[in-house]
Tab-separated table of C-alpha atoms and ligand atoms in Angstrom:
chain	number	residue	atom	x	y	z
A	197	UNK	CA	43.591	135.514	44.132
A	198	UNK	CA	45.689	136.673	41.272
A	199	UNK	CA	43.122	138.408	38.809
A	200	UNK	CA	42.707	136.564	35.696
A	201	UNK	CA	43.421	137.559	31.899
A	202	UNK	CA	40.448	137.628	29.542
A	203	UNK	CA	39.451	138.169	26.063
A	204	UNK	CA	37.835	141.819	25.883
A	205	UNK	CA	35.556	143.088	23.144
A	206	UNK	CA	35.575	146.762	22.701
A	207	UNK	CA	31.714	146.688	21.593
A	208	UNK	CA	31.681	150.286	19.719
A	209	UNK	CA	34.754	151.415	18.262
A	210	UNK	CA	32.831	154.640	16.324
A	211	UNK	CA	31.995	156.436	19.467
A	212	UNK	CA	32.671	157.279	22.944
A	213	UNK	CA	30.036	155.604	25.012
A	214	UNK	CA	30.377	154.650	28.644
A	215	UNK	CA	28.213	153.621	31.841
A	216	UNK	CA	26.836	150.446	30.806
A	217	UNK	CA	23.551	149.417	31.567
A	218	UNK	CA	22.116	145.918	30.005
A	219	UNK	CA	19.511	143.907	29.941
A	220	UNK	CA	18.355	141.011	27.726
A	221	UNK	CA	14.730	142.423	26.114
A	222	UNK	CA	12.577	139.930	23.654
A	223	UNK	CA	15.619	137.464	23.315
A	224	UNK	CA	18.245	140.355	22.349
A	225	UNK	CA	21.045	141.783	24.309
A	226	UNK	CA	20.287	145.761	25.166
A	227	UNK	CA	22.869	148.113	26.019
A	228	UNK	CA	21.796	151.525	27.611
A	229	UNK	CA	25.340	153.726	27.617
A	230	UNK	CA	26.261	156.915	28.569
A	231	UNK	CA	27.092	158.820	25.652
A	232	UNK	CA	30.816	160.582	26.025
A	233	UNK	CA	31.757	163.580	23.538
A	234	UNK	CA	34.511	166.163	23.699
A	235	UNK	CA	32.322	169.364	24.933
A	236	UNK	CA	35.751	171.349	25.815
A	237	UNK	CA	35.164	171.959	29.514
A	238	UNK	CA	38.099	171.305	31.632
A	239	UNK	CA	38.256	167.926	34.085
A	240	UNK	CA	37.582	168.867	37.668
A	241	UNK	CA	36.328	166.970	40.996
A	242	UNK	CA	32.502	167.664	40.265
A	243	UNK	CA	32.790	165.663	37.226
A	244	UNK	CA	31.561	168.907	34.846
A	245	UNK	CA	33.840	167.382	31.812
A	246	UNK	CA	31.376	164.936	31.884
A	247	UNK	CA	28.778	166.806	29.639
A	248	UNK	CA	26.948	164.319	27.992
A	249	UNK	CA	23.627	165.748	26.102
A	250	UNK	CA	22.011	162.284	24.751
A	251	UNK	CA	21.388	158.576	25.035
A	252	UNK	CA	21.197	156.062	22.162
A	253	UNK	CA	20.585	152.507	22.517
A	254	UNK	CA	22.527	149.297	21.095
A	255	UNK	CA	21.383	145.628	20.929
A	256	UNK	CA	23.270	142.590	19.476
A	257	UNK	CA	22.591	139.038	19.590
A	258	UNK	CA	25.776	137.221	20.029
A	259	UNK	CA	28.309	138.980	22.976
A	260	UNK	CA	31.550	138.667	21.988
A	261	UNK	CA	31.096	138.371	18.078
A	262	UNK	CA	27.996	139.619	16.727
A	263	UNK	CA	27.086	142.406	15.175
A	264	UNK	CA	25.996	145.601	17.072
A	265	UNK	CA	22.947	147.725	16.235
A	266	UNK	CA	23.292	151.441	17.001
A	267	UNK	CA	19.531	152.596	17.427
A	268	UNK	CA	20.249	155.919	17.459
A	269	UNK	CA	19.089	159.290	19.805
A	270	UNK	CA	16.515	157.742	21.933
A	271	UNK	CA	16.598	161.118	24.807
A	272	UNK	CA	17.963	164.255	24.987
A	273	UNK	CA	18.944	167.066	27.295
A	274	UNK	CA	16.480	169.920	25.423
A	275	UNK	CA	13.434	167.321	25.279
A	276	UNK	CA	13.566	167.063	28.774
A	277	UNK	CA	11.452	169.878	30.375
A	278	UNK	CA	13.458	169.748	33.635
A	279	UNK	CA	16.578	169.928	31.687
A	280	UNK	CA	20.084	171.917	33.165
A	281	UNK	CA	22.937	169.829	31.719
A	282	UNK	CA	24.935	166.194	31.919
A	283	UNK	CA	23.056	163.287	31.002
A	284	UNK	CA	24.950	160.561	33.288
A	285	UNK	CA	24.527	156.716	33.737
A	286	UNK	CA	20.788	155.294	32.958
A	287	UNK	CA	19.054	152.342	33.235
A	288	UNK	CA	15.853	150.674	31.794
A	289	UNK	CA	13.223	148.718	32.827
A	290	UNK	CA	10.285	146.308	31.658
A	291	UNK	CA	6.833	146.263	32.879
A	292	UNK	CA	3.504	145.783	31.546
A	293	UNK	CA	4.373	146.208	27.608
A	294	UNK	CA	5.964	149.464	28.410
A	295	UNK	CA	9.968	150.205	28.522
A	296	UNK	CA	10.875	152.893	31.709
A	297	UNK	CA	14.446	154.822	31.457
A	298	UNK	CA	15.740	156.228	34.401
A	299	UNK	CA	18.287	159.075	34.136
A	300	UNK	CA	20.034	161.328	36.373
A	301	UNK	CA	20.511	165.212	35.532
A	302	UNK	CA	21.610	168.303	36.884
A	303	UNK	CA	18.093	170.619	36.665
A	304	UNK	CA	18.171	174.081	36.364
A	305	UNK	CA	19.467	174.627	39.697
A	306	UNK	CA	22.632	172.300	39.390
A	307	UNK	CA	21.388	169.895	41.283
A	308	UNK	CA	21.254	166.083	40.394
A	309	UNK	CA	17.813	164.599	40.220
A	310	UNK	CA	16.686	161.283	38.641
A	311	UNK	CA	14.168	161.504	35.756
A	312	UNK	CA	11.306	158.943	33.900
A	313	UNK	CA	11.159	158.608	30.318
A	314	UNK	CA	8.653	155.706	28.825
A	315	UNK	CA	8.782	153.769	25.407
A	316	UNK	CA	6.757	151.170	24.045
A	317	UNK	CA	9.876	149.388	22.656
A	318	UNK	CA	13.632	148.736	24.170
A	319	UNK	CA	14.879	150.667	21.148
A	320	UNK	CA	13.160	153.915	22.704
A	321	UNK	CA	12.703	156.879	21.776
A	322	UNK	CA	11.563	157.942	25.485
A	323	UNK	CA	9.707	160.272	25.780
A	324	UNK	CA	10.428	162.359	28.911
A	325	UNK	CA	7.757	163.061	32.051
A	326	UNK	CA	7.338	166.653	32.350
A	327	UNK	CA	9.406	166.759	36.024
A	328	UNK	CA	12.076	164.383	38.118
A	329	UNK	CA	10.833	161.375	40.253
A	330	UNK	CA	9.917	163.135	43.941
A	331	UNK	CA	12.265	162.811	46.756
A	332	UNK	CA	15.166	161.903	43.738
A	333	UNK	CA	18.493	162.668	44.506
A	334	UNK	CA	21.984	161.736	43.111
A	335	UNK	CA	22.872	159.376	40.310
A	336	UNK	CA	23.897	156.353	38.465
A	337	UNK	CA	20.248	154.548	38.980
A	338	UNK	CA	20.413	150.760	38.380
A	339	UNK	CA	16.852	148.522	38.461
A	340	UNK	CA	16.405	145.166	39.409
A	341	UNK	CA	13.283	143.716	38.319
A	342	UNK	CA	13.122	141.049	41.153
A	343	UNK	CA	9.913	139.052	39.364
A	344	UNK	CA	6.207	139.270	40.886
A	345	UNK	CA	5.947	142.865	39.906
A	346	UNK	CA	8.773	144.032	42.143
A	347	UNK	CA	11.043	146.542	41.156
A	348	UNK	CA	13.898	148.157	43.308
A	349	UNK	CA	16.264	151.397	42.171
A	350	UNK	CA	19.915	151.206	43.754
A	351	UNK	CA	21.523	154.850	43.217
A	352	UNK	CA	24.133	156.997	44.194
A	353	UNK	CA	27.549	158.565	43.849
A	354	UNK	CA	30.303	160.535	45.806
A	355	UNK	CA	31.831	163.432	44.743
A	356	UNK	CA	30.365	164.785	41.151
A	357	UNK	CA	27.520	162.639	42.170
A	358	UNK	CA	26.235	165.014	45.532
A	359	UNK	CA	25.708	161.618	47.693
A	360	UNK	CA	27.517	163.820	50.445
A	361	UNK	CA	25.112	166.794	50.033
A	362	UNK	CA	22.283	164.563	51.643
A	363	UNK	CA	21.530	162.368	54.836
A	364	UNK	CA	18.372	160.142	55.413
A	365	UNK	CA	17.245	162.014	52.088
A	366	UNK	CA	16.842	165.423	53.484
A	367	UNK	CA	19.275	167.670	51.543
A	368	UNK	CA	22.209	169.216	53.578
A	369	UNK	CA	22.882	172.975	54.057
A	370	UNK	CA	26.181	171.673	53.067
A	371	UNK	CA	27.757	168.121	51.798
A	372	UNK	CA	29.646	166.517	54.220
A	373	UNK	CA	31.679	163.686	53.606
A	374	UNK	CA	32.238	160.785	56.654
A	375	UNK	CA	36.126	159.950	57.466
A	376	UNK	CA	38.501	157.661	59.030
A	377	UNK	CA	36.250	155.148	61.035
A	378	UNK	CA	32.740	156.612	60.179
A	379	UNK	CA	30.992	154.193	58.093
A	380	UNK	CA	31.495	154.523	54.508
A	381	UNK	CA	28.473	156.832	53.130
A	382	UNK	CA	25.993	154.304	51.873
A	383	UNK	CA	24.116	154.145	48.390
A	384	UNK	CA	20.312	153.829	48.288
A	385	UNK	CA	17.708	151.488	47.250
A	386	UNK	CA	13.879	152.092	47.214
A	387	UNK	CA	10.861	149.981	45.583
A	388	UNK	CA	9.338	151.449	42.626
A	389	UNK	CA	5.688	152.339	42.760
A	390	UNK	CA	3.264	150.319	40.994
A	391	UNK	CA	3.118	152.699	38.052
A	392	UNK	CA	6.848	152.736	37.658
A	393	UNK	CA	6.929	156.639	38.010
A	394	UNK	CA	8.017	157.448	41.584
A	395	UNK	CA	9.539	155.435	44.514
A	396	UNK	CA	6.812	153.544	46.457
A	397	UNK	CA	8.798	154.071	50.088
A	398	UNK	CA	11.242	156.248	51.724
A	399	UNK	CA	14.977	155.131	49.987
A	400	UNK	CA	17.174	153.256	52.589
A	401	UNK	CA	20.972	153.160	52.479
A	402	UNK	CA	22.709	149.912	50.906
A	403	UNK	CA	24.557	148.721	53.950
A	404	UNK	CA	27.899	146.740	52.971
A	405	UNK	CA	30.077	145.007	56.340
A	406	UNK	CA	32.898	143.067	56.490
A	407	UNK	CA	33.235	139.668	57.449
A	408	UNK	CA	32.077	140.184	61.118
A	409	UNK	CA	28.819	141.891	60.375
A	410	UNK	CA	30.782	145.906	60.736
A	411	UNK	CA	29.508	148.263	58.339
A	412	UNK	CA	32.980	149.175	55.743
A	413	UNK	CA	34.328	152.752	57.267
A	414	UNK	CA	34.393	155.464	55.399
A	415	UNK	CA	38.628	155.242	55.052
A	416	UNK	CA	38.306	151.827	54.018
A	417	UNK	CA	38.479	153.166	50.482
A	418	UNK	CA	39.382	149.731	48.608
A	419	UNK	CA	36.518	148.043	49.606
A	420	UNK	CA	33.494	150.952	50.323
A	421	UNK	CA	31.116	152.487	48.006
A	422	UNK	CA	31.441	155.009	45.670
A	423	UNK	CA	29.077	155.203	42.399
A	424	UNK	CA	28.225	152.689	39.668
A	425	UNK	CA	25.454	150.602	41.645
A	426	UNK	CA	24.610	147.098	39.667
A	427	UNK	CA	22.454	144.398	41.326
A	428	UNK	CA	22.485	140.783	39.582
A	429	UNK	CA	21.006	137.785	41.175
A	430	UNK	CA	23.127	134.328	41.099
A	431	UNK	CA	21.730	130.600	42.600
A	432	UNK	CA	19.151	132.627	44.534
A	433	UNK	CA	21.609	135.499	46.309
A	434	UNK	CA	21.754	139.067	45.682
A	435	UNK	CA	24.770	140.177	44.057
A	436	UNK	CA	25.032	144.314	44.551
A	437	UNK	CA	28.320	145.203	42.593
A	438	UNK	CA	29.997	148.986	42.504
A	439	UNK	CA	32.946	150.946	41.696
A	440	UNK	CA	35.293	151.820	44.410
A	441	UNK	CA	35.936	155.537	42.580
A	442	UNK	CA	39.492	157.020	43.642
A	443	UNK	CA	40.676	153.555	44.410
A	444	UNK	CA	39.201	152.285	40.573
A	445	UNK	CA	38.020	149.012	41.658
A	446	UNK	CA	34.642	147.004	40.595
A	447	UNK	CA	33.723	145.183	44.025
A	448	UNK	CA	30.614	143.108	44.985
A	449	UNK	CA	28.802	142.195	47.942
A	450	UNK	CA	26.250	139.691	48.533
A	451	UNK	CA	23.102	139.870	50.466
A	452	UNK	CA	19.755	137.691	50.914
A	453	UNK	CA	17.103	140.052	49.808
A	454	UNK	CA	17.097	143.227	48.066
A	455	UNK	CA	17.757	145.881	50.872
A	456	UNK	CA	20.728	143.568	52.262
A	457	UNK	CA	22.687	144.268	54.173
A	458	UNK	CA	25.366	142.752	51.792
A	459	UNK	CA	28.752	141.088	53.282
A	460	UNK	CA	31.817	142.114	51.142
A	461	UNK	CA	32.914	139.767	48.994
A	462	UNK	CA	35.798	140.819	46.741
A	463	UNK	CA	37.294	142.551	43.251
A	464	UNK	CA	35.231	142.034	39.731
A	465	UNK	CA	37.854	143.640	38.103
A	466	UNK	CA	40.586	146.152	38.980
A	467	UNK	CA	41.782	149.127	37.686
A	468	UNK	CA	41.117	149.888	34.114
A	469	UNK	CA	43.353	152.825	31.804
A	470	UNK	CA	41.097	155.944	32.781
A	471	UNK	CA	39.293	157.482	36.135
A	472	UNK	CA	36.404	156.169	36.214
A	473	UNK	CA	35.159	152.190	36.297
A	474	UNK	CA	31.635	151.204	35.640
A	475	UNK	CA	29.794	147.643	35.120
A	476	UNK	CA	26.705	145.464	34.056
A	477	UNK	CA	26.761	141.690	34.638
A	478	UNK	CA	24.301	140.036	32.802
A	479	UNK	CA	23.308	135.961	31.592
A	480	UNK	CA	23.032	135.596	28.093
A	481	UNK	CA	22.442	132.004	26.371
A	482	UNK	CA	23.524	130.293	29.411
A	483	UNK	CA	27.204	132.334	30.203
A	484	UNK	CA	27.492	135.548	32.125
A	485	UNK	CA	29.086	138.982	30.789
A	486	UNK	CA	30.625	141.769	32.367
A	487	UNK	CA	29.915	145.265	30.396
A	488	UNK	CA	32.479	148.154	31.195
A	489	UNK	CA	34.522	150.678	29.959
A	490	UNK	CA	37.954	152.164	29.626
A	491	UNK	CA	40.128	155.107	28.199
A	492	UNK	CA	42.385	153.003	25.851
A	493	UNK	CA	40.902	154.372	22.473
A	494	UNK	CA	40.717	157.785	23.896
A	495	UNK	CA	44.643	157.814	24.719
A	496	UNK	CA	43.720	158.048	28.352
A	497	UNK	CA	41.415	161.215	28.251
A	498	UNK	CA	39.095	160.107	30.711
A	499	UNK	CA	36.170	161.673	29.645
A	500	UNK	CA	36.026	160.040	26.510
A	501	UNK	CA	35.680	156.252	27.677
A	502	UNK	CA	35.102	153.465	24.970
A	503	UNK	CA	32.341	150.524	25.871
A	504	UNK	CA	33.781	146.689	26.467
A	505	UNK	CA	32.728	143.441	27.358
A	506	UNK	CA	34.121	140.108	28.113
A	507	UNK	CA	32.545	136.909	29.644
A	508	UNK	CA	32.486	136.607	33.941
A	509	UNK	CA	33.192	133.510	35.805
A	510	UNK	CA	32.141	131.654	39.271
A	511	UNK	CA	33.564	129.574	41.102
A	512	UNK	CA	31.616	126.938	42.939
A	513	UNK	CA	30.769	128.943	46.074
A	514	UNK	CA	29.582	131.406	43.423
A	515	UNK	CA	32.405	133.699	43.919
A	516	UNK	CA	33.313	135.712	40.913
A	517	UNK	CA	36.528	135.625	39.562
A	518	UNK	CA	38.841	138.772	39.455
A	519	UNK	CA	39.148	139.862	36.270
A	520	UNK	CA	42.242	142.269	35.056
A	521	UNK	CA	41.032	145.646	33.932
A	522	UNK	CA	44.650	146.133	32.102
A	523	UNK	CA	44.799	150.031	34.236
A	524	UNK	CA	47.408	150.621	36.845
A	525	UNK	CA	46.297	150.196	40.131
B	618	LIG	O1	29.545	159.084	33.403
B	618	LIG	C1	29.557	159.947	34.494
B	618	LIG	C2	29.826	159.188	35.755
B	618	LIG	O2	31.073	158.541	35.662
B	618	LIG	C3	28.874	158.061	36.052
B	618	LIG	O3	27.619	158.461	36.469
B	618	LIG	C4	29.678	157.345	37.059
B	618	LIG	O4	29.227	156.078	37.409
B	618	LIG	C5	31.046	157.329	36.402
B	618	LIG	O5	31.183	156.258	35.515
């Protein structure tokens, strides 16, 4: 299918903010970005140009035109006691009158861990718990609150994101990456513990197959996992979405319950201007939105990505339309 051309909405035209995660809080729209800046340290494979040293938090009430509230600093690197450096892609979650952020950053040892910061509002500020979750590992944590007090955390990324450094969630002595017809390296998902704070259970890896049933091999680098892990529901199925990384594509999968496995479905969008691709889908006043980002402000610097939005579609089997990115692919 020929991707389709859409209206876009570049949502913050001030600032370089990235990695969107959004949910709809107390009848308002929440976006929880990365927060890009121009630190001055050179673009390499780990991702260390990536420096970002604080969150804020934005909420509108009308997608496409409305205005957008800028809440401010809600977390930073130095009030987090763990702290080493790069704040990357967070999410938040609702439970019990309280607001949870979850955040991945490198701790003092260089080493990617995902942390807990609480709020009694959406707008934040968090404030930090003194260490990371236990048994945390990589980044770009994504929650779905699946109702009846469930929550699940999908994480993970290749690369910059040390997914390779670790198998059945021991660490490595060192990372090794699957090729050719090794299954693709899987994300993670584990249940959140009652109090929110720590995973309730052993994480298990995401497993995505084709249309016989095989899990995607690891060369199969159009279609396999990468980083970015969203999870939306749709007429009762699990939709677990992610970027493709080196081959720039948001893809989606769809599964029956929250661990899956998840049968490859197809392209949310392809290649936008920049490296890295990134997405939230979320339902709004009855239509459905697909948050991402891309270079074009920036002039293509890739570190210094610029947050966007435009509306998602379905078809009747509830397959999502492809949706052009405007990037070469
Ligand atoms: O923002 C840093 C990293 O870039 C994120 O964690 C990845 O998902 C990619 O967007």
């Amino acid at each position: 299918m020929n991707p389709i051309i859409v209206q876009k909405r570049y949502l913050i035209p001030g600032d370089y903010m990235a990695d969107p995660a959004v949910h709809v809080f107390n009848g308002k729209v929440y976006i929880y970005p990365s927060h890009d800046w121009e630190s001055g340290i050179p673009e390499n494979d780990n991702g260390d140009h990536f420096n970002m040293k604080d969150y804020h938090v934005f909420s509108l009430d009308d997608v496409m035109n409305g205005e957008v509230t800028d809440h401010g600093i809600v977390l930073k690197v130095e009030d987090i006691p763990w702290s080493g450096r790069q704040l990357w892609d967070c999410d938040v979650a609702f439970k019990g009158g309280k607001y949870y952020m979850y955040f991945p950053m490198k701790d003092k040892n260089d080493i990617f861990r995902i942390g807990v910061a609480v709020s009694d509002s959406p707008e934040g500020p968090f404030v930090p718990k003194a260490d990371p979750m236990k048994g945390s590992y990589s980044i770009d944590p994504a929650i779905l609150d699946d109702g009846g007090g469930h929550y699940y955390m999908y994480f993970g990324g290749l690369w910059g994101g040390q997914l390779q450094r670790y198998r059945n969630n021991k660490a490595l002595e060192s990372a090794v990456l699957p090729k050719g017809k090794e299954s693709a390296l899987p994300s993670r998902v584990a249940r959140l513990s009652e109090d929110m704070m720590e995973f309730a259970e052993e994480p298990r890896p995401i497993v995505i197959t084709d249309e016989e049933g095989k899990p995607l091999e690891a060369s199969d680098t159009k279609r396999r996992f990468f980083e970015a892990s969203w999870m939306h529901k749709y007429n009762g199925k699990y939709y677990y979405s992610y970027s493709t990384g080196d081959t720039h594509l948001l893809c989606y999968a769809i599964g029956d319950n929250p661990y899956g496995p998840f049968k490859y479905q197809g392209v949310i969008m392809t290649p936008v201007v920049g490296w890295t691709t990134h997405l939230a889908i979320v339902e709004f006043k009855g239509k459905w939105y697909l948050f991402h980002h891309d270079c074009v402000p920036s002039g293509n610097k890739t570190w210094l990505r610029s947050l966007k939005v435009c509306e998602l579609t379905y078809d009747a089997d509830g397959k999502i339309q492809t949706i052009d990115g405007g990037g070469e692919g």
